[in-house]
CSV table of C-alpha atoms in Angstrom, one decimal:
chain,number,residue,atom,x,y,z
X,178,MET,CA,119.5,120.6,-47.7
X,179,SER,CA,122.7,119.3,-49.2
X,180,ASP,CA,122.9,116.5,-46.6
X,181,GLY,CA,119.4,115.4,-47.7
X,182,THR,CA,120.2,115.5,-51.4
X,183,ALA,CA,123.4,113.4,-50.8
X,184,THR,CA,121.2,110.8,-48.8
X,185,THR,CA,118.7,110.6,-51.6
X,186,THR,CA,121.5,110.2,-54.2
X,187,ASP,CA,123.2,107.5,-52.0
X,188,LEU,CA,119.9,105.7,-52.0
X,189,ASP,CA,119.2,105.9,-55.6
X,190,VAL,CA,122.8,104.4,-56.2
X,191,ARG,CA,122.2,101.5,-53.7
X,192,LEU,CA,118.8,100.7,-55.3
X,193,GLU,CA,120.0,100.9,-58.8
X,194,LYS,CA,122.7,98.4,-58.4
X,195,HIS,CA,120.2,95.8,-57.8
X,196,ARG,CA,118.3,96.6,-61.1
X,197,VAL,CA,119.8,93.8,-63.3
X,198,GLU,CA,119.3,90.9,-61.1
X,199,LEU,CA,115.7,92.1,-60.2
X,200,THR,CA,115.0,92.4,-63.6
X,201,GLY,CA,116.1,88.8,-64.3
X,202,TYR,CA,114.0,87.7,-61.3
X,203,CYS,CA,110.7,89.5,-62.8
X,204,TYR,CA,111.5,88.5,-66.2
X,205,ARG,CA,111.5,84.7,-65.0
X,206,MET,CA,108.2,85.4,-63.1
X,207,LEU,CA,106.5,87.2,-65.7
X,208,GLY,CA,107.8,85.9,-69.1
X,209,SER,CA,107.7,89.5,-70.6
X,210,SER,CA,110.6,91.9,-71.1
X,211,PHE,CA,108.5,95.0,-70.8
X,212,GLU,CA,106.4,93.8,-67.9
X,213,ALA,CA,109.7,92.8,-66.0
X,214,GLU,CA,111.1,96.1,-66.6
X,215,ASP,CA,107.9,97.7,-65.3
X,216,ALA,CA,107.7,95.5,-62.3
X,217,VAL,CA,111.4,96.5,-61.4
X,218,GLN,CA,110.8,100.3,-61.7
X,219,ASP,CA,107.5,99.8,-59.5
X,220,THR,CA,109.7,97.9,-56.9
X,221,LEU,CA,112.4,100.4,-56.8
X,222,VAL,CA,109.7,103.2,-56.5
X,223,ARG,CA,108.0,101.5,-53.7
X,224,ALA,CA,111.4,100.8,-52.0
X,225,TRP,CA,112.3,104.5,-52.4
X,226,ARG,CA,109.0,105.7,-50.8
X,227,SER,CA,108.9,103.4,-47.9
X,228,TYR,CA,112.8,103.4,-47.1
X,229,ASP,CA,112.1,105.0,-43.8
X,230,LYS,CA,110.2,102.1,-42.7
X,231,PHE,CA,113.1,99.5,-43.7
X,232,GLU,CA,114.4,98.6,-40.3
X,233,GLY,CA,117.4,96.7,-41.6
X,234,ARG,CA,116.2,93.4,-40.1
X,235,SER,CA,117.0,91.8,-43.4
X,236,SER,CA,119.4,92.8,-46.0
X,237,MET,CA,118.4,95.5,-48.5
X,238,ARG,CA,118.7,92.9,-51.2
X,239,SER,CA,116.2,90.5,-49.4
X,240,TRP,CA,114.0,93.6,-48.8
X,241,LEU,CA,114.0,94.3,-52.6
X,242,TYR,CA,113.2,90.9,-53.6
X,243,ARG,CA,110.3,90.7,-51.2
X,244,ILE,CA,108.7,93.9,-52.9
X,245,ALA,CA,109.6,92.6,-56.4
X,246,THR,CA,107.9,89.2,-55.6
X,247,ASN,CA,104.6,90.9,-54.4
X,248,VAL,CA,104.5,93.2,-57.5
X,249,CYS,CA,105.0,90.1,-59.7
X,250,LEU,CA,102.2,88.2,-57.8
X,251,ASP,CA,100.0,91.1,-58.2
X,252,MET,CA,100.7,91.2,-61.9
X,253,LEU,CA,100.1,87.4,-62.3
X,254,THR,CA,96.7,87.7,-60.7
X,255,ALA,CA,95.2,88.0,-64.2
X,256,GLY,CA,96.3,84.5,-64.9
X,257,ASN,CA,97.8,85.0,-68.1
X,258,LYS,CA,100.5,82.4,-69.0
X,259,ARG,CA,103.2,83.6,-71.6
X,260,ALA,CA,103.9,80.7,-74.1
X,261,ARG,CA,105.7,79.7,-77.3
X,262,PRO,CA,103.8,78.7,-80.4
X,263,MET,CA,104.4,75.1,-79.7
X,264,ASP,CA,102.8,75.4,-76.3
X,265,LEU,CA,99.5,76.4,-77.9
X,266,THR,CA,99.1,74.6,-81.3
X,267,ASP,CA,100.1,71.4,-83.2
X,268,SER,CA,103.0,71.8,-85.6
X,269,THR,CA,101.6,72.8,-89.1
X,270,PRO,CA,102.8,71.2,-92.3
X,271,LEU,CA,103.9,73.6,-94.8
X,272,ALA,CA,101.0,73.2,-97.2
X,273,GLN,CA,98.8,74.2,-94.6
X,274,ALA,CA,100.9,77.1,-93.3
X,275,ALA,CA,99.0,80.3,-92.5
X,276,LEU,CA,100.4,83.5,-90.8
X,277,THR,CA,97.8,84.0,-87.9
X,278,PRO,CA,98.9,86.6,-85.3
X,279,ARG,CA,97.8,86.5,-81.6
X,280,ALA,CA,97.8,89.3,-79.0
X,281,ASP,CA,101.2,90.4,-77.7
X,282,ASN,CA,100.3,89.2,-74.2
X,283,THR,CA,100.2,85.6,-75.5
X,284,TRP,CA,103.9,85.3,-76.1
X,285,LEU,CA,107.0,84.6,-74.1
X,286,GLU,CA,109.2,87.5,-75.1
X,287,PRO,CA,112.9,87.6,-75.7
X,288,MET,CA,115.3,89.5,-73.5
X,289,PRO,CA,119.0,90.8,-74.0
X,290,ASP,CA,121.3,89.1,-71.7
X,291,GLY,CA,122.8,92.3,-70.6
X,292,ARG,CA,119.4,93.5,-68.9
X,293,VAL,CA,119.0,90.4,-66.8
X,294,LEU,CA,122.4,88.7,-66.3
X,295,PRO,CA,124.5,90.2,-63.7
X,296,THR,CA,128.2,89.3,-64.1
X,297,PRO,CA,129.1,86.9,-61.3
X,298,SER,CA,132.8,86.0,-60.5
X,299,ASP,CA,131.9,82.4,-60.3
X,300,PRO,CA,131.6,80.8,-64.0
X,301,ALA,CA,129.2,78.1,-62.6
X,302,GLU,CA,126.8,80.8,-61.2
X,303,ALA,CA,127.0,82.5,-64.7
X,304,ALA,CA,126.1,79.2,-66.4
X,305,VAL,CA,123.1,78.5,-64.1
X,306,ALA,CA,121.8,82.1,-64.7
X,307,LYS,CA,122.0,81.6,-68.4
X,308,GLU,CA,120.2,78.4,-68.4
X,309,SER,CA,117.4,79.8,-66.4
X,310,VAL,CA,116.6,82.4,-69.0
X,311,ARG,CA,116.6,80.0,-71.9
X,312,LEU,CA,113.3,79.8,-73.9
X,313,ALA,CA,112.5,76.3,-73.1
X,314,PHE,CA,113.0,76.7,-69.3
X,315,MET,CA,111.3,80.0,-69.5
X,316,ALA,CA,108.2,78.4,-71.2
X,317,ALA,CA,108.3,75.6,-68.5
X,318,LEU,CA,108.3,78.2,-65.7
X,319,GLN,CA,105.3,79.8,-67.1
X,320,GLN,CA,103.2,76.6,-66.6
X,321,LEU,CA,103.8,76.8,-62.7
X,322,PRO,CA,101.4,78.6,-60.4
X,323,PRO,CA,103.0,82.0,-59.4
X,324,LYS,CA,104.0,81.1,-55.9
X,325,GLN,CA,105.5,77.9,-57.1
X,326,ARG,CA,107.5,79.8,-59.8
X,327,ALA,CA,108.7,82.2,-57.2
X,328,VAL,CA,109.9,79.4,-54.9
X,329,LEU,CA,111.5,77.5,-57.8
X,330,ILE,CA,113.4,80.8,-59.0
X,331,LEU,CA,114.5,81.7,-55.4
X,332,ARG,CA,115.6,78.1,-54.5
X,333,GLU,CA,117.0,76.7,-57.7
X,334,VAL,CA,118.3,79.7,-59.5
X,335,LEU,CA,119.3,82.1,-57.0
X,336,ALA,CA,120.3,79.5,-54.3
X,337,TRP,CA,118.3,81.0,-51.4
X,338,LYS,CA,117.9,78.8,-48.2
X,339,ALA,CA,114.4,77.4,-47.6
X,340,SER,CA,114.2,79.5,-44.4
X,341,GLU,CA,114.9,82.7,-46.4
X,342,VAL,CA,112.2,81.9,-49.1
X,343,ALA,CA,109.7,81.1,-46.2
X,344,GLU,CA,110.4,84.5,-44.5
X,345,LEU,CA,110.1,86.2,-47.9
X,346,LEU,CA,106.8,84.7,-48.6
X,347,GLY,CA,105.5,84.8,-45.2
X,348,THR,CA,105.1,81.0,-45.1
X,349,THR,CA,106.7,77.9,-43.6
X,350,VAL,CA,109.9,76.0,-44.7
X,351,ALA,CA,107.5,72.9,-45.0
X,352,SER,CA,105.3,74.9,-47.3
X,353,VAL,CA,108.3,76.1,-49.3
X,354,ASN,CA,109.8,72.5,-49.6
X,355,SER,CA,106.4,71.3,-50.7
X,356,ALA,CA,106.1,73.9,-53.3
X,357,LEU,CA,109.6,73.3,-54.5
X,358,GLN,CA,108.8,69.5,-54.9
X,359,ARG,CA,105.6,70.2,-56.8
X,360,ALA,CA,107.3,72.6,-59.2
X,361,ARG,CA,110.1,70.2,-59.8
X,362,ALA,CA,107.7,67.3,-60.7
X,363,THR,CA,105.9,69.7,-63.2
X,364,LEU,CA,109.2,70.6,-64.8
X,365,ALA,CA,110.2,67.1,-65.1
X,366,GLU,CA,107.0,66.1,-67.0
X,367,ARG,CA,107.6,68.8,-69.6
X,368,ASP,CA,109.6,67.5,-72.6
X,369,GLY,CA,112.4,69.9,-73.8
X,370,ALA,CA,112.7,71.9,-70.8
X,371,ALA,CA,116.4,71.4,-70.9
X,372,VAL,CA,117.1,71.0,-74.6
X,373,GLU,CA,119.3,74.1,-74.9
X,374,GLY,CA,121.4,72.8,-72.0
X,375,ALA,CA,123.5,71.1,-74.7
X,376,THR,CA,124.7,74.8,-75.7
X,377,SER,CA,128.1,75.4,-74.2
X,378,ASP,CA,128.7,78.5,-72.2
X,379,PRO,CA,130.7,80.0,-73.6
X,380,LEU,CA,130.3,78.7,-77.1
X,381,ASP,CA,133.0,76.2,-77.9
X,382,GLU,CA,134.9,76.3,-81.3
X,383,GLU,CA,132.6,73.8,-82.9
X,384,GLN,CA,129.4,75.7,-82.0
X,385,GLN,CA,131.1,79.1,-83.1
X,386,LYS,CA,131.9,77.5,-86.4
X,387,LEU,CA,128.4,76.3,-86.8
X,388,LEU,CA,127.1,79.9,-86.2
X,389,GLU,CA,129.5,81.2,-88.9
X,390,ARG,CA,128.1,78.7,-91.3
X,391,TYR,CA,124.6,79.6,-90.3
X,392,VAL,CA,125.3,83.3,-91.0
X,393,ALA,CA,126.8,82.3,-94.4
X,394,ALA,CA,123.8,80.1,-95.3
X,395,PHE,CA,121.2,82.5,-94.2
X,396,GLU,CA,122.6,85.7,-95.6
X,397,GLY,CA,123.3,83.8,-99.0
X,398,TYR,CA,119.8,82.0,-98.6
X,399,ASP,CA,121.5,78.8,-99.5
X,400,MET,CA,118.8,76.2,-98.5
X,401,THR,CA,121.0,73.3,-99.1
X,402,ALA,CA,123.8,74.6,-96.7
X,403,LEU,CA,121.0,75.5,-94.1
X,404,THR,CA,119.4,72.0,-94.4
X,405,ALA,CA,122.8,70.6,-93.5
X,406,LEU,CA,122.8,72.7,-90.2
X,407,LEU,CA,119.4,71.7,-89.0
X,408,HIS,CA,118.4,68.9,-86.8
X,409,GLU,CA,115.9,66.4,-88.4
X,410,ASP,CA,113.3,67.5,-85.8
X,411,ALA,CA,114.4,71.3,-85.7
X,412,VAL,CA,111.5,73.7,-84.9
X,413,MET,CA,111.1,77.2,-86.3
X,414,THR,CA,108.6,79.7,-84.7
X,415,MET,CA,107.6,83.3,-85.4
X,416,PRO,CA,105.7,85.2,-82.8
X,417,PRO,CA,103.3,86.9,-83.0
X,418,PHE,CA,102.2,84.2,-85.5
X,419,ASP,CA,101.2,81.0,-83.9
X,420,LEU,CA,102.4,79.0,-86.8
X,421,TRP,CA,105.4,76.6,-86.0
X,422,LEU,CA,107.2,74.3,-88.3
X,423,THR,CA,109.2,71.0,-87.9
X,424,GLY,CA,112.0,69.6,-89.9
X,425,PRO,CA,114.4,71.2,-92.5
X,426,GLU,CA,112.1,70.4,-95.5
X,427,ASP,CA,109.2,72.5,-94.1
X,428,ILE,CA,111.3,75.2,-92.7
X,429,THR,CA,113.5,75.8,-95.9
X,430,GLY,CA,110.2,75.3,-97.9
X,431,PHE,CA,108.6,78.1,-95.9
X,432,MET,CA,111.7,80.3,-96.3
X,433,THR,CA,111.6,80.0,-100.2
X,434,THR,CA,107.8,80.7,-100.4
X,435,LEU,CA,106.1,82.9,-97.7
X,436,GLY,CA,109.5,83.8,-96.5
X,437,ALA,CA,111.1,84.6,-99.8
X,438,PRO,CA,111.4,88.4,-99.0
X,439,CYS,CA,114.1,87.6,-96.5
X,440,ALA,CA,116.5,86.7,-99.2
X,441,ASN,CA,119.9,88.8,-99.0
X,442,SER,CA,119.1,89.7,-95.4
X,443,ARG,CA,121.9,90.6,-93.1
X,444,LEU,CA,122.4,89.3,-89.6
X,445,VAL,CA,124.0,91.3,-86.6
X,446,PRO,CA,125.0,88.9,-83.5
X,447,VAL,CA,123.0,89.7,-80.2
X,448,ALA,CA,123.2,88.0,-76.9
X,449,VAL,CA,119.6,86.9,-76.0
X,450,ASN,CA,118.0,84.7,-73.5
X,451,GLY,CA,121.4,83.1,-72.7
X,452,LEU,CA,121.7,81.9,-76.1
X,453,PRO,CA,123.3,82.8,-79.5
X,454,GLY,CA,121.1,85.1,-81.6
X,455,PHE,CA,121.0,87.6,-84.4
X,456,ALA,CA,119.1,90.7,-85.4
X,457,GLN,CA,117.9,90.1,-88.9
X,458,TYR,CA,117.6,93.0,-91.3
X,459,LYS,CA,116.1,92.4,-94.7
X,460,PRO,CA,116.5,94.4,-97.9
X,461,ASP,CA,114.6,97.7,-97.9
X,462,PRO,CA,113.6,98.3,-101.6
X,463,ASP,CA,112.7,102.0,-100.8
X,464,THR,CA,116.0,102.9,-99.4
X,465,GLY,CA,118.5,100.5,-100.8
X,466,GLY,CA,119.7,99.6,-97.2
X,467,PHE,CA,118.2,97.1,-94.7
X,468,THR,CA,115.3,97.1,-92.5
X,469,PRO,CA,114.6,95.4,-89.1
X,470,TRP,CA,112.7,92.1,-89.4
X,471,ALA,CA,113.4,89.8,-86.5
X,472,VAL,CA,115.4,89.0,-83.5
X,473,GLN,CA,116.4,85.4,-84.0
X,474,VAL,CA,117.2,83.0,-81.1
X,475,LEU,CA,119.1,79.9,-82.0
X,476,GLU,CA,119.2,76.6,-79.8
X,477,ILE,CA,122.1,74.3,-80.6
X,478,SER,CA,122.2,70.7,-79.7
X,479,GLU,CA,124.6,67.9,-80.8
X,480,GLY,CA,126.4,70.1,-83.3
X,481,ARG,CA,123.4,71.2,-85.3
X,482,ILE,CA,120.5,74.0,-84.9
X,483,ALA,CA,117.6,72.3,-83.0
X,484,GLY,CA,115.4,75.7,-82.5
X,485,PHE,CA,115.2,78.7,-84.8
X,486,HIS,CA,113.0,81.4,-83.1
X,487,CYS,CA,112.1,84.6,-84.9
X,488,PHE,CA,110.5,87.4,-83.0
X,489,LEU,CA,109.0,89.8,-85.5
X,490,ASP,CA,107.7,92.8,-83.5
X,491,THR,CA,110.8,94.8,-84.5
X,492,LYS,CA,109.5,98.2,-83.3
X,493,ARG,CA,109.6,96.8,-79.9
X,494,TRP,CA,112.6,94.4,-79.8
X,495,PHE,CA,115.2,96.5,-81.9
X,496,PRO,CA,115.1,99.5,-79.5
X,497,LEU,CA,115.1,97.1,-76.4
X,498,PHE,CA,118.3,95.5,-77.7
X,499,GLY,CA,119.9,98.8,-78.7
X,500,LEU,CA,119.7,98.1,-82.3
X,501,PRO,CA,119.5,100.6,-85.1
X,502,LEU,CA,116.4,100.9,-87.2
X,503,HIS,CA,118.1,101.0,-90.4
X,504,LEU,CA,121.3,99.6,-92.0
X,505,GLU,CA,123.1,101.3,-94.8
X,506,ALA,CA,123.9,98.9,-97.7
X,507,GLU,CA,127.5,100.2,-97.7
X,508,ALA,CA,128.0,99.9,-94.0
X,509,ASP,CA,126.9,96.3,-93.9
X,510,GLN,CA,128.8,94.8,-96.8
X,511,SER,CA,131.4,92.2,-96.0
X,512,GLU,CA,134.5,91.4,-97.7
């Protein structure tokens, strides 16, 4: 009995050590934080139940990726493509701005780095992994048919050989190479798929100072200072609303009108989608402290902020990031 328990425990440990990289894979496939975690849990349960049939002809890692791929392909048969607001509508002038929500399953979702990015010893591998979960690249992935998506991730992100991918998908090397070529062509047609590539990994001193200036400008609600930090064609999005704005004038104009309740907010740094981000807490008039409002993801390019993406479903995002659902006023006072 004890031997069986020990074996079971050992298997649990062996399976669990693959969780983070499998979550990263499923997240890239599905574009959803919560669906990715569900897919990995399903993968590990299936592996546990069928382990006695695993004959060791491939590594456990390859076997788990095969199961995870099948789980994701099954989940993608519904045909839903996760997207950003700019993938669905035209930019709205501030004068016509309206907050129209869409269903949760419309949107590409944010993900904490710690849940999807293993810690490789090779800095180049770490940089590729971060690039491959950034919002623009994730949005581009969602435009690919599911099998092309799997081929591109396995070949380009995870550096599998074409023969290994062919075995995993039960197809030929020629078919894999053809799918990869089509996937690359689709990504090349999409403007902005690599826009965040200008963000250093890790952030250089100039970018770190930019973030410090951003925090000061946002917390002080200083629109003049914020304007100086934004690209002329900077974009602001706010899922679950399909509204998106372009340019400092419309962005700051929105923040001082419809977004005025965000004045005097507090920002707490988070690592999200391989990019710098912040958990935004806005003043809570009922308690005197601060209440969750958004997870912000920032895209930096050429020394300024190019993208400013606010994910507003705080009841889902703040627990996912391990963030408190309230900040005391005293605890968050700086200086």
